[in-house]
Short mmCIF file of C-alpha atoms in Angstrom, two decimals:
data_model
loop_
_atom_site.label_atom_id
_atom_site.label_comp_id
_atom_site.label_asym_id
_atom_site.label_seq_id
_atom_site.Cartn_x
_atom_site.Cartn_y
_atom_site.Cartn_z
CA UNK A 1 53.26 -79.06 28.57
CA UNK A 2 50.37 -81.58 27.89
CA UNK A 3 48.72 -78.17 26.36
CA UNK A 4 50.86 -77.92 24.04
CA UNK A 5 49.02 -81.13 22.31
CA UNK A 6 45.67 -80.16 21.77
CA UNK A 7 45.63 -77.80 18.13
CA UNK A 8 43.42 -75.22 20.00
CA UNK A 9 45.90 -74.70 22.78
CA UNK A 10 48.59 -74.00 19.88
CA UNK A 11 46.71 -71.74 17.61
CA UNK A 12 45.40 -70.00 21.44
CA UNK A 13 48.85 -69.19 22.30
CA UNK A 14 50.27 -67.92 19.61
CA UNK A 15 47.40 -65.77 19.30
CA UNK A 16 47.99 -64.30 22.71
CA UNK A 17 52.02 -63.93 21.84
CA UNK A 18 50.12 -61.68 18.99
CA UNK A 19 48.21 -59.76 21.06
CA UNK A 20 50.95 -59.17 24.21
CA UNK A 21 53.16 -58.11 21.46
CA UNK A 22 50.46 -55.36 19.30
CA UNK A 23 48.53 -53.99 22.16
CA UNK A 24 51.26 -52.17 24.36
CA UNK A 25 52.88 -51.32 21.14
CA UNK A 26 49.94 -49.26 19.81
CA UNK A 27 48.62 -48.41 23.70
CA UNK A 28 52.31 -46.24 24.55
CA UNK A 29 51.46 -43.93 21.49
CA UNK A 30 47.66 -43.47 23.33
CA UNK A 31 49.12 -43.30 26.91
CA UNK A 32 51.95 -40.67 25.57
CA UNK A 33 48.89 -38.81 24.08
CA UNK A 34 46.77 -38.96 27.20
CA UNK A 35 44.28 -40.93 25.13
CA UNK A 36 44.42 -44.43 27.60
CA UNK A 37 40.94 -44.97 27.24
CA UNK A 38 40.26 -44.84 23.21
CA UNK A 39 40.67 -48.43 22.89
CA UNK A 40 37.16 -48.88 25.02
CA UNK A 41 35.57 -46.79 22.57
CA UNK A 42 37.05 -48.26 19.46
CA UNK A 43 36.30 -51.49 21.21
CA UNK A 44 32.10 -50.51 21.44
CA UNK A 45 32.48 -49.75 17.81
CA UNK A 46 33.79 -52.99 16.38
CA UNK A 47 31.09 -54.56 18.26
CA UNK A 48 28.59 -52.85 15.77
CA UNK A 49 31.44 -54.32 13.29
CA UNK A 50 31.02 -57.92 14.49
CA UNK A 51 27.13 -57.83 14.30
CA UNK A 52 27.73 -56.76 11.20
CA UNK A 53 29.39 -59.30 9.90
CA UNK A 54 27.02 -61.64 11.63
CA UNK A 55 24.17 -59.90 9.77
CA UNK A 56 25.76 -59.74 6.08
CA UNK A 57 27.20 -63.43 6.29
CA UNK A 58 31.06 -62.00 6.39
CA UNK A 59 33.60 -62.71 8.45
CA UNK A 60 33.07 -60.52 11.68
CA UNK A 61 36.78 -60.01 12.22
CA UNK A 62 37.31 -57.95 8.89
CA UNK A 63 33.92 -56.06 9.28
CA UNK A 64 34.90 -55.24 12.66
CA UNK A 65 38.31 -54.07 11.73
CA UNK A 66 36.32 -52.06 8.80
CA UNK A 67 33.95 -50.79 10.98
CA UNK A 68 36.39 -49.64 13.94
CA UNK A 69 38.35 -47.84 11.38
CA UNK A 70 35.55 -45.58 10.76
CA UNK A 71 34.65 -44.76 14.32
CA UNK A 72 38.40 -43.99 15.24
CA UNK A 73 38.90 -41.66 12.03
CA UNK A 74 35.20 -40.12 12.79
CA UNK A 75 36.60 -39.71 16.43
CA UNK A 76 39.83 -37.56 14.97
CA UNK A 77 37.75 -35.71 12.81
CA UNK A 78 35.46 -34.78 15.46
CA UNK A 79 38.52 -33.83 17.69
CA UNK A 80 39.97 -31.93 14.92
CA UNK A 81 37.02 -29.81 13.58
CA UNK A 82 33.91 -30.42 16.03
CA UNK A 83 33.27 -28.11 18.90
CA UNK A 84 32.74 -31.16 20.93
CA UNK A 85 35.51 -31.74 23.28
CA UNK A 86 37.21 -35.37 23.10
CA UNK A 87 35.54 -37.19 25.81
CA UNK A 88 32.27 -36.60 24.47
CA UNK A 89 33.46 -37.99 20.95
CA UNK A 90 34.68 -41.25 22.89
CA UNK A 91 31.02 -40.98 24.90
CA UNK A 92 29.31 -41.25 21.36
CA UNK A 93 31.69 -43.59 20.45
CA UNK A 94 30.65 -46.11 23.82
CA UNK A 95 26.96 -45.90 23.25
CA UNK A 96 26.62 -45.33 19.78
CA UNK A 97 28.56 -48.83 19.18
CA UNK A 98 27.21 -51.08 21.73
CA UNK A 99 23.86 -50.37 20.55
CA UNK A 100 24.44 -50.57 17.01
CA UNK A 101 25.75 -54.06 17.94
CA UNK A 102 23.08 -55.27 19.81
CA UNK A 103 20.42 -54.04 17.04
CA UNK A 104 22.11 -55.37 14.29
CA UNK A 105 22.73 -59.17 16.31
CA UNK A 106 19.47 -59.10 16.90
CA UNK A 107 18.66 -58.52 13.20
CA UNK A 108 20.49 -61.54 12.08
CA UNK A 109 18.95 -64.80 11.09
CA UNK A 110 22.70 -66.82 11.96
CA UNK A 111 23.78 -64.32 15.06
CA UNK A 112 22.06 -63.65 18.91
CA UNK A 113 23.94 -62.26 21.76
CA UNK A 114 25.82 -65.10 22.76
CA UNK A 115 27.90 -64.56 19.48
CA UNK A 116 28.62 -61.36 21.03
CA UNK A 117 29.50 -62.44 24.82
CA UNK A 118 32.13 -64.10 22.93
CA UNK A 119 34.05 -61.14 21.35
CA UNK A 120 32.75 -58.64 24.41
CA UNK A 121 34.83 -61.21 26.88
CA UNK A 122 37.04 -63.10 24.43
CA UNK A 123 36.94 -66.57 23.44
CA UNK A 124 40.98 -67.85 22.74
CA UNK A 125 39.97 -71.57 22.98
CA UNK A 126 37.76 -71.30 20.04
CA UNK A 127 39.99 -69.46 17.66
CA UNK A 128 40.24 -71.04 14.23
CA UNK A 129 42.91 -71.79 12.14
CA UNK A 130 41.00 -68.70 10.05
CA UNK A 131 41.06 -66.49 12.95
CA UNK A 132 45.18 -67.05 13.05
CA UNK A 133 45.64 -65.97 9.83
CA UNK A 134 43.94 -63.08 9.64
CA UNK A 135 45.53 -62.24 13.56
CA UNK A 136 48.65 -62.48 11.89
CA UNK A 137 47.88 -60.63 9.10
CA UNK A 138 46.79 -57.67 11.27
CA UNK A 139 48.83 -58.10 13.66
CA UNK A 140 51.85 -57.41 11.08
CA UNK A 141 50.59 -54.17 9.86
CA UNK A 142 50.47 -52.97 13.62
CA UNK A 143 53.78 -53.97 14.26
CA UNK A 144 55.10 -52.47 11.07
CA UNK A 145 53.34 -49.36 11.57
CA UNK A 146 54.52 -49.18 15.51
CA UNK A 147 58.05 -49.64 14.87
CA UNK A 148 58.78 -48.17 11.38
CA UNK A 149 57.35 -45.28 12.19
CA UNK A 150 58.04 -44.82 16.28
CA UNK A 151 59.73 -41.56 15.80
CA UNK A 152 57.14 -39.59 13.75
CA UNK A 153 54.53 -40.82 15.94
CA UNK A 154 56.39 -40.18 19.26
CA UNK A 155 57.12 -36.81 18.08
CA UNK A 156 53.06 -36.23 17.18
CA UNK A 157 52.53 -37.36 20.45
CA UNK A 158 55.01 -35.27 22.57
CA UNK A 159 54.05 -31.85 20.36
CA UNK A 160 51.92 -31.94 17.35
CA UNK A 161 52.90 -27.95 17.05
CA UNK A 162 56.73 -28.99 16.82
CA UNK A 163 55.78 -31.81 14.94
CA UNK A 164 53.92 -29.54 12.33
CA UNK A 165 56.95 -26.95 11.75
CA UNK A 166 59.33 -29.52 11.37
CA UNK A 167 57.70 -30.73 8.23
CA UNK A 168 55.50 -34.09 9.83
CA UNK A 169 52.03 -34.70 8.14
CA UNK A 170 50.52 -34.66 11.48
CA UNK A 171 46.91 -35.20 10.26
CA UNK A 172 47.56 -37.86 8.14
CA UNK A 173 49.84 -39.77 11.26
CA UNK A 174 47.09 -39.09 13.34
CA UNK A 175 44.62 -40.83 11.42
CA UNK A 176 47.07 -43.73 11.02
CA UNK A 177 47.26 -44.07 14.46
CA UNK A 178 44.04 -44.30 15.15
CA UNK A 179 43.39 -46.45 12.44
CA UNK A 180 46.51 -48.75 13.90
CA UNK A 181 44.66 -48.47 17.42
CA UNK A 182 41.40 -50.01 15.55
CA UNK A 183 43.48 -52.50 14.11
CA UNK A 184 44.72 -53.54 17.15
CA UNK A 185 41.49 -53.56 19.07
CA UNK A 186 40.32 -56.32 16.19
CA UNK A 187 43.44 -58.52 16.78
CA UNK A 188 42.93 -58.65 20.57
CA UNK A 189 39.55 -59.49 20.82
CA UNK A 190 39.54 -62.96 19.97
CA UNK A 191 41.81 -62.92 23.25
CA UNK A 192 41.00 -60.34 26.20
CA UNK A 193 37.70 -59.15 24.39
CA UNK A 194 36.49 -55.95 23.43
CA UNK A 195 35.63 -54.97 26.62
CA UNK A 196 39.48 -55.57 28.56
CA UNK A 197 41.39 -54.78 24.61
CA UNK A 198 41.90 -51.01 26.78
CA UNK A 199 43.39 -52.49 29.57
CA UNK A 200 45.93 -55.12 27.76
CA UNK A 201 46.83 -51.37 25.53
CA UNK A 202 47.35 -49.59 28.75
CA UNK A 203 48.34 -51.58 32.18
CA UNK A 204 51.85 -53.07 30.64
CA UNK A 205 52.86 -49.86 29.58
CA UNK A 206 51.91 -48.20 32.90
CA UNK A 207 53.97 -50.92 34.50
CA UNK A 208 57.17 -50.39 32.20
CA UNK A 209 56.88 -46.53 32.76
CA UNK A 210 57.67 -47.30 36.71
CA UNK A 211 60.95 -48.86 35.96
CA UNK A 212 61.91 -46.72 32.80
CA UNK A 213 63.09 -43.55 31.84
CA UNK A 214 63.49 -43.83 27.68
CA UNK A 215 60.42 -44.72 25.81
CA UNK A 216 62.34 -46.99 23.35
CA UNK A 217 63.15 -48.86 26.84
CA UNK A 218 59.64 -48.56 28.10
CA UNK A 219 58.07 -50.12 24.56
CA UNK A 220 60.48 -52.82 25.18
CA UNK A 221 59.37 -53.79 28.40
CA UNK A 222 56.09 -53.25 27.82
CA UNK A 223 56.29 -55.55 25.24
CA UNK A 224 57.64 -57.67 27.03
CA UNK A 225 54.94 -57.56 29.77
CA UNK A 226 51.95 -57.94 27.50
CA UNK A 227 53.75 -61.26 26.07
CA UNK A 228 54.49 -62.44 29.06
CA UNK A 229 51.03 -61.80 30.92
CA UNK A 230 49.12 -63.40 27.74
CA UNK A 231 50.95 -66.65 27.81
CA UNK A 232 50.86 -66.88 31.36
CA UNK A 233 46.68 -66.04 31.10
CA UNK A 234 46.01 -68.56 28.46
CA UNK A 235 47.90 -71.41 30.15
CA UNK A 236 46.29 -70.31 33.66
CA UNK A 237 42.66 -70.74 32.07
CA UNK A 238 43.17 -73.99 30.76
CA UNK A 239 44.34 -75.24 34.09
CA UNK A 240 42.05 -73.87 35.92
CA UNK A 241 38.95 -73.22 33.57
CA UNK A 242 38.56 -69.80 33.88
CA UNK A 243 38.15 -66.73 31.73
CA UNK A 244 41.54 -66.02 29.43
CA UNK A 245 40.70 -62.43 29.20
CA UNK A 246 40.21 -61.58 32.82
CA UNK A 247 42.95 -63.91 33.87
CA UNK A 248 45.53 -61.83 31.49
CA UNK A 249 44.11 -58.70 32.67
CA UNK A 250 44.49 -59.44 36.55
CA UNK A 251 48.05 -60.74 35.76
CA UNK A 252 48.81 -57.73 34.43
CA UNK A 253 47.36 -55.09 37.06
CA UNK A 254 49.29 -57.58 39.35
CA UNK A 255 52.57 -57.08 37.68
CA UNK A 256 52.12 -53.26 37.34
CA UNK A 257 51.63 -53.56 41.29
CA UNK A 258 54.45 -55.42 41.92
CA UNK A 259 56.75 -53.17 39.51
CA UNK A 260 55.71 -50.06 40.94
CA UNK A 261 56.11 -51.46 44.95
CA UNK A 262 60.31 -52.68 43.88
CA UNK A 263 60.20 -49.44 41.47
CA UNK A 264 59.12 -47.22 44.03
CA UNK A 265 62.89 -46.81 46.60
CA UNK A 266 64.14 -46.33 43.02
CA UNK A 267 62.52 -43.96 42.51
CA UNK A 268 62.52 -41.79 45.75
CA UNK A 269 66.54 -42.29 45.15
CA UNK A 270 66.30 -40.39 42.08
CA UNK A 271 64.65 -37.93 43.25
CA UNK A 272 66.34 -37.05 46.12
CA UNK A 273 69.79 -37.32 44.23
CA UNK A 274 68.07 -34.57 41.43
CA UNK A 275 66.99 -32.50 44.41
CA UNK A 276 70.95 -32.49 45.55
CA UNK A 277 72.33 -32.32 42.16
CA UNK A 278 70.35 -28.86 41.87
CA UNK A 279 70.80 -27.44 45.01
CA UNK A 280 74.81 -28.48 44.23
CA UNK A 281 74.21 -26.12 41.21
CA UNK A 282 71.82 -23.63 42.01
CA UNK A 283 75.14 -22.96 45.05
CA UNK A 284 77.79 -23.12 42.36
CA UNK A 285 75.62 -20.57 40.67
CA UNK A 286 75.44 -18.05 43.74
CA UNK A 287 79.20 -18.76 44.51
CA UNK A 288 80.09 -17.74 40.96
CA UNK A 289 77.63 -14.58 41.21
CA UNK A 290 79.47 -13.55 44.59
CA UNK A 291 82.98 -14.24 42.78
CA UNK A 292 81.99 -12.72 39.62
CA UNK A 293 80.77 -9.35 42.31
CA UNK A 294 83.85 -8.86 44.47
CA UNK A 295 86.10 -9.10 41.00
CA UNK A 296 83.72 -6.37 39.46
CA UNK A 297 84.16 -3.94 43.24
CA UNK A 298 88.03 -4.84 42.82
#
């Protein structure tokens, strides 16, 4: 626990309890939505958002979370009224913001790339007493967004037709989410990066959906996951000196491996026992049709 004495190790790990806890709470709503890969794209946007900052003399985090806002409500809009199809949206979105970035870095008299190599890859150890506030700042309007509104944005994502008729301002929750997404993609990357925020949104709730059938169980565990895999990152790279952000991203492709080899007899069980259960009714059915026949010749 010898970590646990140094201020940056502190203010590191509560930043990754943060991030475990915002990213797979935002990432189910994308990976109900079939959406998994709109953090990357947000992500390539807030890096024109963090050059920004470097260029104006602001604090990248806030021009980043400005800046990703804009991209993920121009991505809706574009989705909602553009002829384009989605993917290409998120294709502009990719190469539009890492160029933006590197042109406006380049720009600035106090920024070069290495300021950017830093939020591209993450950077825990060098958070700053600064950086935790405003983490925990964002970080609270994610989770209040997440879980006081999980049922009008679980039913936009299941069926944004039945959503619509039963009175939901779709539109509006849709922008909110992607806003929220944006949001989170700031928050995390100070930790994982921008380039592995996707997979911290993403992998933990692909691992909970193995051993899950209820999605206020499967936010739970993903939860769960994404704390657990952050902690267990951060302390890793200080041991060992080695990236935070790819450290928390291999633990967690390694726990959605070892989740879905133990989930996996589980899950042939099921299956086989809703295989029996209907051929137990579809025969109850036929029995009752025969029954219901010889009565009727009778």
């Amino acid at each position: 626990m010898e970590m646990l004495d140094y201020a940056f190790m502190q203010r590191a790990l509560l930043a990754a309890v943060l991030v475990g806890v915002t990213a797979p709470a935002v990432g189910i709503y994308l990976v109900q939505r079939r959406q998994a890969i709109m953090g990357d794209g947000i992500g390539h946007v807030a890096l024109t958002g963090v050059a920004l900052g470097f260029l104006t003399g602001n604090n990248p985090v806030w021009t980043a979370v400005a800046v990703a806002s804009l991209g993920a409500v121009l991505m809706e809009l574009i989705r909602w009224y553009g002829k384009a199809r989605g993917d290409l949206a998120l294709a502009m979105l990719f190469y539009g913001g890492m160029a933006g970035g590197v042109l406006l870095i380049n720009m600035s008299d106090t920024g070069s790339n290495a300021n950017l190599t830093s939020y591209l890859f993450g950077s825990i150890t060098t958070v700053s007493e600064g950086d935790v506030r405003t983490i925990c700042v964002l970080a609270a309007f994610v989770i209040l967004i997440t879980l006081g509104l999980r049922r009008q944005l679980f039913a936009i994502c299941q069926d944004e037709e039945f959503a619509r008729v039963t009175g939901l301002p779709v539109r509006f929750l849709n922008l909110l989410l992607a806003v929220t997404a944006a949001v989170t993609v700031t928050v995390a990357m100070r930790v994982v990066g921008l380039l592995l925020v996707s997979a911290l949104m993403v992998v933990p709730v692909a691992a909970a959906q193995q051993a899950t059938r209820s999605f206020g169980m499967t936010m739970a565990l993903s939860v769960t996951i994404g704390v657990l895999v952050t902690l267990s990152g951060t302390s890793y790279s200080y041991y060992e000196d080695v990236p935070p952000g790819a450290s928390i991203v291999v633990l967690a492709i390694a726990v959605f491996a070892v989740i879905t080899a133990l989930a996996a007899p589980l899950t042939r069980r099921r299956a086989r026992r809703a295989a029996l259960e209907e051929e137990r009714c579809a025969l109850e059915v036929a029995t009752h049709r025969v029954s219901a026949t010889g009565d009727a010749r009778v």
